[in-house]
Every structure is written in structure tokens, then in C-alpha cells.
PDB file of C-alpha atoms in Angstrom:
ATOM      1  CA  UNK U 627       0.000   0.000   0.000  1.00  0.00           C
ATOM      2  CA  UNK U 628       3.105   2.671   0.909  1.00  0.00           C
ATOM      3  CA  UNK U 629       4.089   1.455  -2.696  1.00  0.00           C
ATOM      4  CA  UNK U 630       0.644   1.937  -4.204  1.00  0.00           C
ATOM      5  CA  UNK U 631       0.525   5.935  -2.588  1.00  0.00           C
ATOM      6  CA  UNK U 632       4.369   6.836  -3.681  1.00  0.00           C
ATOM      7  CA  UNK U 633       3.276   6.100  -7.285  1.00  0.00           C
ATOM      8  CA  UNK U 634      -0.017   7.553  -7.288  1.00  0.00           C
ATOM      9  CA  UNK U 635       1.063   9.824 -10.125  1.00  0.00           C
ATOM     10  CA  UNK U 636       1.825   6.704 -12.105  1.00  0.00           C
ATOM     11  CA  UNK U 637      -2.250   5.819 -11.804  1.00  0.00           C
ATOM     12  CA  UNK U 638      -3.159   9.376 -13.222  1.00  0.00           C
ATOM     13  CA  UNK U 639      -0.762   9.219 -15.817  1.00  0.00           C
ATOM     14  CA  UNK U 640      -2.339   6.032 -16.789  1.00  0.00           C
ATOM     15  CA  UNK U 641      -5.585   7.244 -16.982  1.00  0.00           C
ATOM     16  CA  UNK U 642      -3.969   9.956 -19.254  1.00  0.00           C
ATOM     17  CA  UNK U 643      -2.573   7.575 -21.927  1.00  0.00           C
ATOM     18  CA  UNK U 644      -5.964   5.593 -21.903  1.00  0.00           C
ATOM     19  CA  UNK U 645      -7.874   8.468 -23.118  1.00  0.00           C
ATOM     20  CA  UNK U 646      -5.310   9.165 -25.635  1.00  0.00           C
ATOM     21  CA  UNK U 647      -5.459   5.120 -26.834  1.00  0.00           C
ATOM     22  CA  UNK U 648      -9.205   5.198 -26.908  1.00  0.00           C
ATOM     23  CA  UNK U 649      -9.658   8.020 -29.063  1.00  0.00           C
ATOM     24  CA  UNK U 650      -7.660   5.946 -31.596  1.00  0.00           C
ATOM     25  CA  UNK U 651     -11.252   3.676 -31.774  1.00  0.00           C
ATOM     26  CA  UNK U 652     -13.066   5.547 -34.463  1.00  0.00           C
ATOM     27  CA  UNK U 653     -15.589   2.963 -35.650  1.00  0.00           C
ATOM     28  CA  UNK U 654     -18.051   1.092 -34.015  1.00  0.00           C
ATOM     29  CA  UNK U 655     -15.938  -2.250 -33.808  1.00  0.00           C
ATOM     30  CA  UNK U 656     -12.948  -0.828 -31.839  1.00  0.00           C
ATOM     31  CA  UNK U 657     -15.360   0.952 -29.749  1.00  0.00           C
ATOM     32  CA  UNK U 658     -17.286  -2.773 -29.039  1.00  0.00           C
ATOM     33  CA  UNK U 659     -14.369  -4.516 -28.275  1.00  0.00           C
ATOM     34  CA  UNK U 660     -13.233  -1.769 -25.640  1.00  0.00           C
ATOM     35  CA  UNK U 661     -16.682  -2.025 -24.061  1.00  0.00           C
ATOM     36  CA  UNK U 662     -16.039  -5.895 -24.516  1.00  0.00           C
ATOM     37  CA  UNK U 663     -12.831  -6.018 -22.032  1.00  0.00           C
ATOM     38  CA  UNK U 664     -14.076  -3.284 -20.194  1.00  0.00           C
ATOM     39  CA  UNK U 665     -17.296  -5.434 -18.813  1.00  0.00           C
ATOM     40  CA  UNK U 666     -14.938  -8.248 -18.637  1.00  0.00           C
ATOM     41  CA  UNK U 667     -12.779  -6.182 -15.817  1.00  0.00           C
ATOM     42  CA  UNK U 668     -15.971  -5.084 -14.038  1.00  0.00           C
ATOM     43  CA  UNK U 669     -16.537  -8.754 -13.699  1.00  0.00           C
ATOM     44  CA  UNK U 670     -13.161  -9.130 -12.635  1.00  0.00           C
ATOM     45  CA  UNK U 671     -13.286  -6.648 -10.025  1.00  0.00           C
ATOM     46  CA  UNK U 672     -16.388  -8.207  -7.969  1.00  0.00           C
ATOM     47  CA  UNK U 673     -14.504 -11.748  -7.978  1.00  0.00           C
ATOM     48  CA  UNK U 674     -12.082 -10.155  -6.277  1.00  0.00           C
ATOM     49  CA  UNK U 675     -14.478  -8.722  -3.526  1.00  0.00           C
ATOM     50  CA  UNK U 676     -16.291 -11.960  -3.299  1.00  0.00           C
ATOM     51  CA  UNK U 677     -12.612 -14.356  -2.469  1.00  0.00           C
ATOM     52  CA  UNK U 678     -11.103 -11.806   0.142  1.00  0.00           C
ATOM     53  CA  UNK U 679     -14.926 -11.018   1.508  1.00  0.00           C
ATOM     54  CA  UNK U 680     -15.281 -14.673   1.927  1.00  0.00           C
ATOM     55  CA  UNK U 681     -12.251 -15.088   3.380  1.00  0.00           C
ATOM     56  CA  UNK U 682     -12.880 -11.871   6.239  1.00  0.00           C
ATOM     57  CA  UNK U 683     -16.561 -13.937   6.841  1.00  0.00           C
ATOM     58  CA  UNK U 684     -15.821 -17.309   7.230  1.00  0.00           C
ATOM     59  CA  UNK U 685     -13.046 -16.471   9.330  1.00  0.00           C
ATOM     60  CA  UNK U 686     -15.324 -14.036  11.749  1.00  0.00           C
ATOM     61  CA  UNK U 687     -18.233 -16.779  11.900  1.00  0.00           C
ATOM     62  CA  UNK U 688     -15.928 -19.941  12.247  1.00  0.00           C
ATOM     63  CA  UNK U 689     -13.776 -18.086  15.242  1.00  0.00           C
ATOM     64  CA  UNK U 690     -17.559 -16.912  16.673  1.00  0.00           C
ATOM     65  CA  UNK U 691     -18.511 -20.541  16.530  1.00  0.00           C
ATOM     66  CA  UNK U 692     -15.436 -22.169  18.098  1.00  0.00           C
ATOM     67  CA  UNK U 693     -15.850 -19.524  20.815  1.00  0.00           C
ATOM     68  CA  UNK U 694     -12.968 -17.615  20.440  1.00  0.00           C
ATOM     69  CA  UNK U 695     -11.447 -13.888  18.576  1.00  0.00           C
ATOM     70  CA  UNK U 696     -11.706 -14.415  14.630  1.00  0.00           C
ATOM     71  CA  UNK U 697      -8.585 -11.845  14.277  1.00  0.00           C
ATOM     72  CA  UNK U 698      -6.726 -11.872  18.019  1.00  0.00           C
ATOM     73  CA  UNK U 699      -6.475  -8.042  17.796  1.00  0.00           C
ATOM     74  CA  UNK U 700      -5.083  -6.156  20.692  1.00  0.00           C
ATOM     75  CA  UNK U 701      -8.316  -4.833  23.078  1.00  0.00           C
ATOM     76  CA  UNK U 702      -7.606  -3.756  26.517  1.00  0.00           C
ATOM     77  CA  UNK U 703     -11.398  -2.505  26.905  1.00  0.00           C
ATOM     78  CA  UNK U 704     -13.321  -5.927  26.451  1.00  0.00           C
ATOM     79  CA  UNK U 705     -12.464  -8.937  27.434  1.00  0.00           C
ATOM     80  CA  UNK U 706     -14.124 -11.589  25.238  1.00  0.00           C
ATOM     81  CA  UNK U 707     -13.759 -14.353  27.899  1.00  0.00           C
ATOM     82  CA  UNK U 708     -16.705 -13.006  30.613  1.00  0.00           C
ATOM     83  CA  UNK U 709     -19.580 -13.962  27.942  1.00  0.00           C
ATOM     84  CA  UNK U 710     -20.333 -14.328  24.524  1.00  0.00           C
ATOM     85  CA  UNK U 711     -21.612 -10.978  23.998  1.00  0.00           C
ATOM     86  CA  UNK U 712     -18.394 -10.011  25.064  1.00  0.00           C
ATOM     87  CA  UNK U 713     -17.033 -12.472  22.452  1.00  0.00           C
ATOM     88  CA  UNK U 714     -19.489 -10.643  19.742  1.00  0.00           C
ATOM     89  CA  UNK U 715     -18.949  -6.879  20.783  1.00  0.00           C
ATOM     90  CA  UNK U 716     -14.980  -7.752  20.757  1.00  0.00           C
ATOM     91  CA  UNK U 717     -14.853  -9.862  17.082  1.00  0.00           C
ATOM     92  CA  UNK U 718     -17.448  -6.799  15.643  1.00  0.00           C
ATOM     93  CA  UNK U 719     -14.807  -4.528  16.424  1.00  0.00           C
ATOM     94  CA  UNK U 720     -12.326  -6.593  15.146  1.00  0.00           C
ATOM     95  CA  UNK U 721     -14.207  -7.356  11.975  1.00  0.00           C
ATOM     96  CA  UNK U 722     -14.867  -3.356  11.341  1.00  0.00           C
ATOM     97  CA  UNK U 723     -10.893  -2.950  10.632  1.00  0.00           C
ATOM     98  CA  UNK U 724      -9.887  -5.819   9.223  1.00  0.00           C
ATOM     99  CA  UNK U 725     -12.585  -5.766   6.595  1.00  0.00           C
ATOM    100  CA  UNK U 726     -11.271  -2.172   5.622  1.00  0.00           C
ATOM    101  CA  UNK U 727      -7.834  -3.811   5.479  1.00  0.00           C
ATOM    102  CA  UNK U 728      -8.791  -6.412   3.228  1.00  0.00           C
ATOM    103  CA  UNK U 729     -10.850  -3.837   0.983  1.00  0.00           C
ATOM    104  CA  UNK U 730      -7.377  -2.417   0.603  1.00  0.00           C
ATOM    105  CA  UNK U 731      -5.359  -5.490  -0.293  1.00  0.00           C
ATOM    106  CA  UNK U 732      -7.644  -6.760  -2.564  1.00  0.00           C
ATOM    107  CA  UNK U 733      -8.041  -3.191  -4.253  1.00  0.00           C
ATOM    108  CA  UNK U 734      -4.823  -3.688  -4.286  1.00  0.00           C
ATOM    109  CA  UNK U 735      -4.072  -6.995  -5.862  1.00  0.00           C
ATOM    110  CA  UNK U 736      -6.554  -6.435  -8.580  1.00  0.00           C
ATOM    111  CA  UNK U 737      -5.532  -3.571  -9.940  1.00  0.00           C
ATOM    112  CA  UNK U 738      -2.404  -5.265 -11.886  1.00  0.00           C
ATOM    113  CA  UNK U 739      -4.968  -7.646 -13.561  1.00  0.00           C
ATOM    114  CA  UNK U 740      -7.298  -5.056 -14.715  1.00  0.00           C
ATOM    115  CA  UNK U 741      -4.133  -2.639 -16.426  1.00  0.00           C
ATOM    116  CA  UNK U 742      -2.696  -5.667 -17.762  1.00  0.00           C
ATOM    117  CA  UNK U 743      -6.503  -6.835 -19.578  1.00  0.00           C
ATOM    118  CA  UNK U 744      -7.084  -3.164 -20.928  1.00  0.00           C
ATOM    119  CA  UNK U 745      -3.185  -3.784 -22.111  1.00  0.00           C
ATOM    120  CA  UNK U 746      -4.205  -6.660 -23.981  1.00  0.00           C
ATOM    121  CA  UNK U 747      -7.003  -5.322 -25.606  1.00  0.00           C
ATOM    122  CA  UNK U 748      -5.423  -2.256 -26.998  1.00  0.00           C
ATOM    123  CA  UNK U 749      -2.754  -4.716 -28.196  1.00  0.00           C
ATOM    124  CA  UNK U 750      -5.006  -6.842 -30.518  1.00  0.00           C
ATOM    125  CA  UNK U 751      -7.289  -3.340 -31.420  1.00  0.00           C
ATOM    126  CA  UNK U 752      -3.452  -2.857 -33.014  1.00  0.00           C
ATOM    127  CA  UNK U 753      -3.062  -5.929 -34.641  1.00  0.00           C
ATOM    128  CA  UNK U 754      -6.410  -5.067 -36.200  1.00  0.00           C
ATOM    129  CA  UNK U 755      -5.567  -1.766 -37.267  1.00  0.00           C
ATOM    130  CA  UNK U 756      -2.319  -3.299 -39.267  1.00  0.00           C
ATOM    131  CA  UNK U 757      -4.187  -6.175 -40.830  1.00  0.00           C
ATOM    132  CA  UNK U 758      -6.141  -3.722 -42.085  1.00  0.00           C
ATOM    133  CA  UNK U 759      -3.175  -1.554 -44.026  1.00  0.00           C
ATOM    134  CA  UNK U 760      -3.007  -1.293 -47.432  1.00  0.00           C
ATOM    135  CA  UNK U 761      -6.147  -3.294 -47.580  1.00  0.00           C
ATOM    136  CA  UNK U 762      -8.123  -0.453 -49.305  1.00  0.00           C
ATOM    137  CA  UNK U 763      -7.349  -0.034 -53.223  1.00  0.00           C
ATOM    138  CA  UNK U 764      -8.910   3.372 -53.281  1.00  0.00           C
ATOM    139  CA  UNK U 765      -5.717   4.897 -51.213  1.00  0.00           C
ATOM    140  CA  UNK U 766      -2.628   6.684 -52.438  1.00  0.00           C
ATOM    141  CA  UNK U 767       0.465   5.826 -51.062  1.00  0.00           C
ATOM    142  CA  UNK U 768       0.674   8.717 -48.926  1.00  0.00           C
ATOM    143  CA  UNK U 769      -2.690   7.592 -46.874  1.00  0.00           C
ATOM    144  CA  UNK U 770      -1.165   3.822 -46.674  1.00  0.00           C
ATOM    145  CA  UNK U 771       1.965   5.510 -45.328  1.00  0.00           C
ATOM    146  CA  UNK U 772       0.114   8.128 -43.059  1.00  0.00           C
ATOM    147  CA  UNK U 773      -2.003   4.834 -41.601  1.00  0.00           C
ATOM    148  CA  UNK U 774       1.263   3.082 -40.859  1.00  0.00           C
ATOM    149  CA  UNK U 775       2.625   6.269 -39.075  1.00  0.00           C
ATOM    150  CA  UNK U 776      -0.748   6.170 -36.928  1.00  0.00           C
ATOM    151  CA  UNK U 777      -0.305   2.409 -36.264  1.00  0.00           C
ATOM    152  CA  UNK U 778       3.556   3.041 -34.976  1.00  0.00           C
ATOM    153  CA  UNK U 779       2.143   5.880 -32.915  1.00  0.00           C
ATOM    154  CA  UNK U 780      -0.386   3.447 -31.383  1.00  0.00           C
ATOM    155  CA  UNK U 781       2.512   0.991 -30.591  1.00  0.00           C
ATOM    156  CA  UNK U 782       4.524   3.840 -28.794  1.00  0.00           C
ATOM    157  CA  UNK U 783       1.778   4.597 -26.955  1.00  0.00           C
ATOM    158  CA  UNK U 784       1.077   1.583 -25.476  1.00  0.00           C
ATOM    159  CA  UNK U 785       5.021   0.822 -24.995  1.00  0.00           C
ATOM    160  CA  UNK U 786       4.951   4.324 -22.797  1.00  0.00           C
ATOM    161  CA  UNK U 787       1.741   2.767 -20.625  1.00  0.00           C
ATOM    162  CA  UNK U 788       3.615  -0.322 -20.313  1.00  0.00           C
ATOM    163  CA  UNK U 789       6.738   1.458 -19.047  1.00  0.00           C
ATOM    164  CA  UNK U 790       5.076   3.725 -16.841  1.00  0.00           C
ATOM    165  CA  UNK U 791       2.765   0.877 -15.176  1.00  0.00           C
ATOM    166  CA  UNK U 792       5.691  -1.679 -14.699  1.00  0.00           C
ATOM    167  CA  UNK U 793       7.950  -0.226 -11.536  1.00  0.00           C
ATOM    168  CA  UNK U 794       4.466  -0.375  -9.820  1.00  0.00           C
ATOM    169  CA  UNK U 795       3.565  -3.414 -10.987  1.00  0.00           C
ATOM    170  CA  UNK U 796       6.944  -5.356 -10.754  1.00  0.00           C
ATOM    171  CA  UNK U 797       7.734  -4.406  -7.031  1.00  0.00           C
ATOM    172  CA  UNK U 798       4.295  -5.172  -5.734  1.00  0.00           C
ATOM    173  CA  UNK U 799       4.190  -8.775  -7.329  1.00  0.00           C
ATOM    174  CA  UNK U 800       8.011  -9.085  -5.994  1.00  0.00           C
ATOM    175  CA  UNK U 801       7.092  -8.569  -2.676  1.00  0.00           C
ATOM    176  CA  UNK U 802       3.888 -11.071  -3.172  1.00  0.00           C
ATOM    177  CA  UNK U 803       6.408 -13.579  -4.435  1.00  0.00           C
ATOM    178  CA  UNK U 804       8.419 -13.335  -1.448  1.00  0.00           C
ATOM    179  CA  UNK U 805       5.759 -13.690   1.003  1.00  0.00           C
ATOM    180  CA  UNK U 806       3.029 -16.139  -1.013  1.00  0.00           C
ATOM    181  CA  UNK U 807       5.701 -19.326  -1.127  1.00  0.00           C
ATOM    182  CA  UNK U 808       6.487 -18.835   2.700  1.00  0.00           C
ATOM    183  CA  UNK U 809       2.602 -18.027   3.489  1.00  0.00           C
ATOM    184  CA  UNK U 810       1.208 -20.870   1.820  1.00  0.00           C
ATOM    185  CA  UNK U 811       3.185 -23.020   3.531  1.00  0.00           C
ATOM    186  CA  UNK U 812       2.382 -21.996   6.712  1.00  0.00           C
ATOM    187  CA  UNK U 813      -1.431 -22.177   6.091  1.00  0.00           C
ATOM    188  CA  UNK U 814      -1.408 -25.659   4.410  1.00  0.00           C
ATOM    189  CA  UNK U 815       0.485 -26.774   7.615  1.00  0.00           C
ATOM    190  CA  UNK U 816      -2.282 -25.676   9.328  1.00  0.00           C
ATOM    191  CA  UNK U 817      -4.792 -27.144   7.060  1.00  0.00           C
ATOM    192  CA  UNK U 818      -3.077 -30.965   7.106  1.00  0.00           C
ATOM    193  CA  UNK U 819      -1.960 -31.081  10.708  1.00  0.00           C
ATOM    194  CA  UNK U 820      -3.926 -28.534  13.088  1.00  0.00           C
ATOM    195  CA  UNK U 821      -7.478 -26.981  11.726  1.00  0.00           C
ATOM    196  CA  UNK U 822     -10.722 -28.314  12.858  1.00  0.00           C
ATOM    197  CA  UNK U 823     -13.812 -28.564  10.240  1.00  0.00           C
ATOM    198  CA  UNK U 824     -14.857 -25.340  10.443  1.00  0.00           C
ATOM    199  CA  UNK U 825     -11.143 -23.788  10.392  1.00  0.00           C
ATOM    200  CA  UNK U 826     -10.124 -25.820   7.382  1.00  0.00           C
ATOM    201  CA  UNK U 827     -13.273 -23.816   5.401  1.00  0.00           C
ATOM    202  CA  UNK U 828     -11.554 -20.355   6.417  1.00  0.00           C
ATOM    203  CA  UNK U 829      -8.258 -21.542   5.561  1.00  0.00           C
ATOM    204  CA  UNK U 830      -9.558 -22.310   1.977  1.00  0.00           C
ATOM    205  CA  UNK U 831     -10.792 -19.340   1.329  1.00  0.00           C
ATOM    206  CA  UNK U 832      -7.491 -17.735   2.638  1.00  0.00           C
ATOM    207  CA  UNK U 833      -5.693 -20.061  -0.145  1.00  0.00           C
ATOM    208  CA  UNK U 834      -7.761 -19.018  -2.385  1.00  0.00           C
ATOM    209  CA  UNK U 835      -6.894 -15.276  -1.895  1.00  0.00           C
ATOM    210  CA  UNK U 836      -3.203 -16.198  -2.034  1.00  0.00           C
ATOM    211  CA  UNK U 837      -3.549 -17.853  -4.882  1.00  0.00           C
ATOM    212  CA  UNK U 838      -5.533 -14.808  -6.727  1.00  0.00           C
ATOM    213  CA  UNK U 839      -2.843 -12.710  -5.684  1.00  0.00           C
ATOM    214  CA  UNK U 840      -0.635 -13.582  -8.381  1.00  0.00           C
ATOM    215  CA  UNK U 841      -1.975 -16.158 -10.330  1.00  0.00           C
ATOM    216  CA  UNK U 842      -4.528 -14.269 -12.718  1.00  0.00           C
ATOM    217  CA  UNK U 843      -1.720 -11.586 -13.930  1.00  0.00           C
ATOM    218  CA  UNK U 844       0.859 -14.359 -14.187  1.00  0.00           C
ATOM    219  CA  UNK U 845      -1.075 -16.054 -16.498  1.00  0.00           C
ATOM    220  CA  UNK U 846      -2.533 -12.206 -18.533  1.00  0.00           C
ATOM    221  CA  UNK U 847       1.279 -11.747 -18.740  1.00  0.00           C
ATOM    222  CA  UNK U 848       1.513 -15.268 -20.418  1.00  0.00           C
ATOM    223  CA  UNK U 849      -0.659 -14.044 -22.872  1.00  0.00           C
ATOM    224  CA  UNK U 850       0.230 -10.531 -23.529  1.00  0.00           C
ATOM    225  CA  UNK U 851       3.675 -12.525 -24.755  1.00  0.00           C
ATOM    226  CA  UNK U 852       1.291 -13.980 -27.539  1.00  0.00           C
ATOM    227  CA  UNK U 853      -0.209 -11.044 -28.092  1.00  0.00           C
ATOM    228  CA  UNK U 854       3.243  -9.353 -28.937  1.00  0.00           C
ATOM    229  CA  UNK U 855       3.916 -12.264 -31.119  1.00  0.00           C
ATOM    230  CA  UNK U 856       0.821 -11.978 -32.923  1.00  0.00           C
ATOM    231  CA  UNK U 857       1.516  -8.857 -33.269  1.00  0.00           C
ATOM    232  CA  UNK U 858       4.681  -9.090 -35.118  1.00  0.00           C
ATOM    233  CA  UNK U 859       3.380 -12.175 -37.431  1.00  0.00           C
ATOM    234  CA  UNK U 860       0.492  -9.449 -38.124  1.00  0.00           C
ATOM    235  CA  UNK U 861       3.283  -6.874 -39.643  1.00  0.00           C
ATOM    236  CA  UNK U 862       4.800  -9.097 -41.716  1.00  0.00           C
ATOM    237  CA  UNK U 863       1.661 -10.542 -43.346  1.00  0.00           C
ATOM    238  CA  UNK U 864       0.536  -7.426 -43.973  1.00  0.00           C
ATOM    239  CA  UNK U 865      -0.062  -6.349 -47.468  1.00  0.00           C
ATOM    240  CA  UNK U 866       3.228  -4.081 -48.003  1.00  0.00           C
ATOM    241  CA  UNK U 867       4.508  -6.237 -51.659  1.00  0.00           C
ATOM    242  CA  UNK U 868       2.968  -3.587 -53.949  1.00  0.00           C
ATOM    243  CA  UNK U 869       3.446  -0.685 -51.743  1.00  0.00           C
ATOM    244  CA  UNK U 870       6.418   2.155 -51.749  1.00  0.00           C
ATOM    245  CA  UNK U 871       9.456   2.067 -50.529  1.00  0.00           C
ATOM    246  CA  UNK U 872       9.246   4.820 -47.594  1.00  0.00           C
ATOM    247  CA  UNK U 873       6.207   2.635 -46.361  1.00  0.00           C
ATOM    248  CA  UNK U 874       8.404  -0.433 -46.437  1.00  0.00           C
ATOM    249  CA  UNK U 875      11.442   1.210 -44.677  1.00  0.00           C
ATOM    250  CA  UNK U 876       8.774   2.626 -42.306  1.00  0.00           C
ATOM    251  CA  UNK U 877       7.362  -1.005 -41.925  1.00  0.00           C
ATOM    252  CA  UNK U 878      10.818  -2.948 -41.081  1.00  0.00           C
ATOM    253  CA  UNK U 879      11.369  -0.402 -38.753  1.00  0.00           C
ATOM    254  CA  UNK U 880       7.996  -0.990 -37.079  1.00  0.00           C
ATOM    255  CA  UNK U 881       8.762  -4.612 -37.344  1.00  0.00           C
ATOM    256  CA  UNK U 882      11.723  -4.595 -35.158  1.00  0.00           C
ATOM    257  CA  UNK U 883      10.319  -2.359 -32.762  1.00  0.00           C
ATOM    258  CA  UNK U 884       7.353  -4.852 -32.400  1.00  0.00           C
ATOM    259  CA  UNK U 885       9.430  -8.205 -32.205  1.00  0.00           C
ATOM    260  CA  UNK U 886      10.375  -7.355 -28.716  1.00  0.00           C
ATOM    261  CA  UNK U 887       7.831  -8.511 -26.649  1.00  0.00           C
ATOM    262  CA  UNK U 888       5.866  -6.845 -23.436  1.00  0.00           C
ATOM    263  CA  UNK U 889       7.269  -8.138 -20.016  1.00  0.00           C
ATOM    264  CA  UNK U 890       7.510  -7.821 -16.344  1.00  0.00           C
ATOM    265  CA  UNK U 891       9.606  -8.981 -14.111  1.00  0.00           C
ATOM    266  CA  UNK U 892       9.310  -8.843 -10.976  1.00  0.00           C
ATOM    267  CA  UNK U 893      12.094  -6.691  -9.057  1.00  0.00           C
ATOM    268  CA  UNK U 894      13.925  -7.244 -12.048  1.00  0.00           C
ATOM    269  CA  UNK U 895      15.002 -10.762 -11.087  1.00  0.00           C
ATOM    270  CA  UNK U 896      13.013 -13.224 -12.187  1.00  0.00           C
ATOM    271  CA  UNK U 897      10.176 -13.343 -15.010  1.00  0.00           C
ATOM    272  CA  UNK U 898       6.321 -12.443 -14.223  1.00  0.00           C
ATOM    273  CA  UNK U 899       4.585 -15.493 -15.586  1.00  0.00           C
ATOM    274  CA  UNK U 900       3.065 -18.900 -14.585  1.00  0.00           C
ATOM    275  CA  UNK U 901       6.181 -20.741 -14.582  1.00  0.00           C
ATOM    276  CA  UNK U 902       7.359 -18.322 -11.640  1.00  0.00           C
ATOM    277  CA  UNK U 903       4.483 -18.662  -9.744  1.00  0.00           C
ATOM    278  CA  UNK U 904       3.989 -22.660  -9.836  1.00  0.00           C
ATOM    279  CA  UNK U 905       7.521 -22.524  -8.714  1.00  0.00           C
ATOM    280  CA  UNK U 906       6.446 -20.571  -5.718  1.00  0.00           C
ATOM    281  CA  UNK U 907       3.461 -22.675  -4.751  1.00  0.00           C
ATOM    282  CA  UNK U 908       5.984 -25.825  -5.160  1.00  0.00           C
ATOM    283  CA  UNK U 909       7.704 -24.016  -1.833  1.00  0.00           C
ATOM    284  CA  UNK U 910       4.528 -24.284   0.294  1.00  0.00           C
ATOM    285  CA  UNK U 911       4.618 -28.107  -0.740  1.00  0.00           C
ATOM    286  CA  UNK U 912       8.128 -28.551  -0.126  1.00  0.00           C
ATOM    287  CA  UNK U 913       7.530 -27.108   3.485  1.00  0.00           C
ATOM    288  CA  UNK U 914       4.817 -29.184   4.168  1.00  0.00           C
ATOM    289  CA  UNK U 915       7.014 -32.624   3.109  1.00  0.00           C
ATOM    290  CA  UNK U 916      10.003 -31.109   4.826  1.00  0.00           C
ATOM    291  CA  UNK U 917       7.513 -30.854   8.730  1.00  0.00           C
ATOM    292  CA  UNK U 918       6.264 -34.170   7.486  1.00  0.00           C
ATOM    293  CA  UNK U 919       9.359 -35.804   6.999  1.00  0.00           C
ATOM    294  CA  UNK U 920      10.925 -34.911  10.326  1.00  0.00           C
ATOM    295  CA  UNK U 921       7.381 -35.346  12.237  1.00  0.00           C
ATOM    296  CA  UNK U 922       7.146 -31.782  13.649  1.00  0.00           C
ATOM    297  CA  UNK U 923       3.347 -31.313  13.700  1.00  0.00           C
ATOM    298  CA  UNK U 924       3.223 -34.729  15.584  1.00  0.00           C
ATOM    299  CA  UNK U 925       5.769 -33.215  18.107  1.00  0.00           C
ATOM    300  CA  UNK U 926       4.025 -29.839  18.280  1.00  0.00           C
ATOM    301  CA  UNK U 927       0.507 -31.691  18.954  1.00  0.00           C
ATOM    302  CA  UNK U 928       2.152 -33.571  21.925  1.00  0.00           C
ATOM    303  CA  UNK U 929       3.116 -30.463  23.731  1.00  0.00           C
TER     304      UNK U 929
END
């Protein structure tokens, strides 16, 4: 979150560039297949309220039920042990909080997702836009030429969102990575060796949060690298044989530009993509073989 309000100009700047790509949608298509991704982010968006609300619930009702604090959060006022509406008042209060907290986090962890869809939909409104070059006989040379200058404009533009989003984007999902592996370990430990019923519900929907986390814009950044490919196979299938030679200069030019594909990495170490983040969830599993091996939940229970 400190990260998030240092870079708040980043966000505005954002919102800059994607008024300056949408007004590159003239005709009715373009303009459907922005409202297209845009619904499919406001469906996005309430997923995300749903896992981490589910999670804040089930943990407040299965603590209430066991008969103890949901959250453990420091309260020298009440003390939930004299009767259970002591217990109530004291996990209310705690509930008020945390639910703001997790309103944060998962306003937080979404908002890579829903940059990185928009991304990929102004990326294929481009490959559109260059499969459609030179594809209209009436045009002089000089309009095929001006349409390609547009088109390299458009890719510019979305290489400046792309480098103005990633320190954001990079150090928040490096920090996740960091803490997700060690954190999922923990709670499966919990979830083999320790929960109850009722605790091993809360403790899935806490996985499932962690897994959110990174997962979704792991896999959109997957993608955007086809996208980028597309892109370039788009370019050079493009119908340049019969056209000048200043649009063909222009085009190889564009070409190279567009053969380097969009990534992230995350704290510029290691790549942003599903093969990083499987290798992270194979840490929680090693740490649950390693306690298993050397029978430390059995030792833990006995004390």
C-alpha cells in the first residue's frame, strides 16, 4: 500500500494515456471490443471482492462458533472471555478494521490484472488496425503511409503505458512472491496437521486469496507474450509487396520495434509469468514434506 501511494502519479498518468489510446477507436468495432474487455474487468473486479470477503466472513463466523477472537487483535477494553456478547462486541470490532484492510489489499491486488486486460485489448485493437493496411485499393500511397505512421504511434503509446505501469507493478508482485511461497506453507500446515472442520473452510478461502494474488496476472502476462507475437506475425503478413518504398522502410522499422515482446519482471530478477508462480506454490509443498518428513506437527501436537 506505501508502494501503491508513492506512485499515485503513475495511476493518473495512466488514466492519461488511456484516453489518448481510446480516441484511436473511431468505428463502431474498436469501440465494441473496448466495451467488450471493459465489462470483462468489471466482472473481474467483484470476484475479487467476493474471495477476500469470503475469506474476512468465514473467518469471523468460524472463530464466533469455536468460541474464540476471529482476528486476536489487541483490546484492553473488552475482554471476550466473561460472555459471549463479550465475544461478539470484541470480534465486531475486530471485523470493522480488518474488513477495511482487506478492501485495501484486494483493491490492491486487482488492480495489476485489470491494467494488464485493458493492455491486452489495446494490443489486438493494433493488430487489427495493421491487418487492415493497405487493404483499401482506393488509397494513395501517402494515406497507406500516413495509416502506418498512426499504427507506430499506437505501438509507442502503449510501450509508454507499459513502461510507466511496470515499476508499480513489478515491485508489488516481488514482494507477493516473497511472502506467497512462505505463506502458503504456513497455512497448508495448518490445514493438514492442526485446523478443525470449520477452520479448514476459512483456511480455503485464505488459499484461495493467495492464490488470486498472483496467479490471474501471471497467467494475462503469459498471454500478452502472444499477443506481442501476434503482433509481429500481423506486420509481416501485412499487405506491403505492392506498396512504396518509404512505407516499407517505415514497416521494417515498425517490425523490429514490435518483435520485442511486453514483459515484467518482478524486481527485475526473475520473469512475471506462470512458470514463476507454480515454482512458488511448489515451496509451500516442499515445506509441508520437509515438517512431514521430520514429524514436527506430531511433536508440536504432543506439547
Amino acid at each position: 500500500m506505501i508502494i501503491m501511494r508513492l506512485n499515485m502519479w503513475r495511476y493518473h498518468k495512466i488514466k492519461e494515456l488511456l484516453g489518448r489510446m481510446d480516441k484511436r477507436c473511431i468505428n463502431i468495432t474498436e469501440r465494441l471490443e473496448v466495451h467488450r474487455w471493459v465489462a470483462r474487468c468489471n466482472i473481474v473486479y467483484p470476484i475479487y471482492q467476493f474471495m477476500y470477503t469470503a475469506y474476512t466472513l468465514s473467518t469471523f463466523f468460524t472463530a464466533i462458533f469455536s468460541g474464540v477472537l476471529p482476528f486476536h487483535l489487541y483490546n484492553p477494553f473488552i475482554d471476550w472471555r466473561e460472555s459471549t456478547m463479550n465475544l461478539w462486541i470484541a470480534s465486531v470490532l475486530e471485523l470493522i478494521p480488518m474488513n477495511g484492510i482487506v478492501s485495501q489489499t484486494y483493491m490492491m491486488d486487482v488492480f495489476p490484472l485489470l491494467y494488464g486486460l485493458i493492455l491486452r485489448c489495446h494490443v489486438k485493437l493494433l493488430r487489427q488496425r495493421i491487418e487492415n493496411l493497405c487493404s483499401d485499393p482506393r488509397k494513395s500511397d501517402d494515406e497507406n503511409n500516413e495509416d502506418l505512421m498512426f499504427c507506430i504511434k499506437d505501438h509507442k503509446l502503449i510501450l509508454e503505458y507499459v513502461s510507466v505501469m511496470r515499476p508499480v507493478i513489478e515491485t508489488i508482485i516481488f514482494v507477493q512472491f516473497l511472502l506467497i511461497g512462505l505463506l502458503l506453507g504456513i497455512t497448508m500446515l495448518n490445514l493438514f496437521f492442526f485446523a478443525d472442520f470449520w477452520a479448514k473452510l476459512a483456511i480455503a478461502a485464505y488459499i484461495n486469496g493467495l492464490i488470486i494474488q498472483t496467479f490471474p496476472f501471471c497467467f494475462t502476462c503469459d498471454l500478452l507474450k502472444d499477443d506481442c507475437e501476434s503482433l509481429a506475425f500481423a506486420i509481416f503478413h501485412s499487405h506491403w509487396k505492392s506498396s512504396s518504398r518509404r512505407y516499407k522502410s517505415s514497416l521494417i522499422y515498425f517490425l523490429h520495434n514490435a518483435q520485442m515482446p511486453i514483459s515484467f519482471t518482478a524486481g527485475s530478477i526473475f520473469p512475471i509469468g506462470l512458470n514463476t508462480n507454480i515454482t512458488v506454490a511448489k515451496l509451500a509443498f516442499s515445506v509441508v514434506t520437509f515438517v512431514q518428513q521430520l514429524n514436527i506437527a506430531d511433536k508440536l501436537r504432543k506439547e
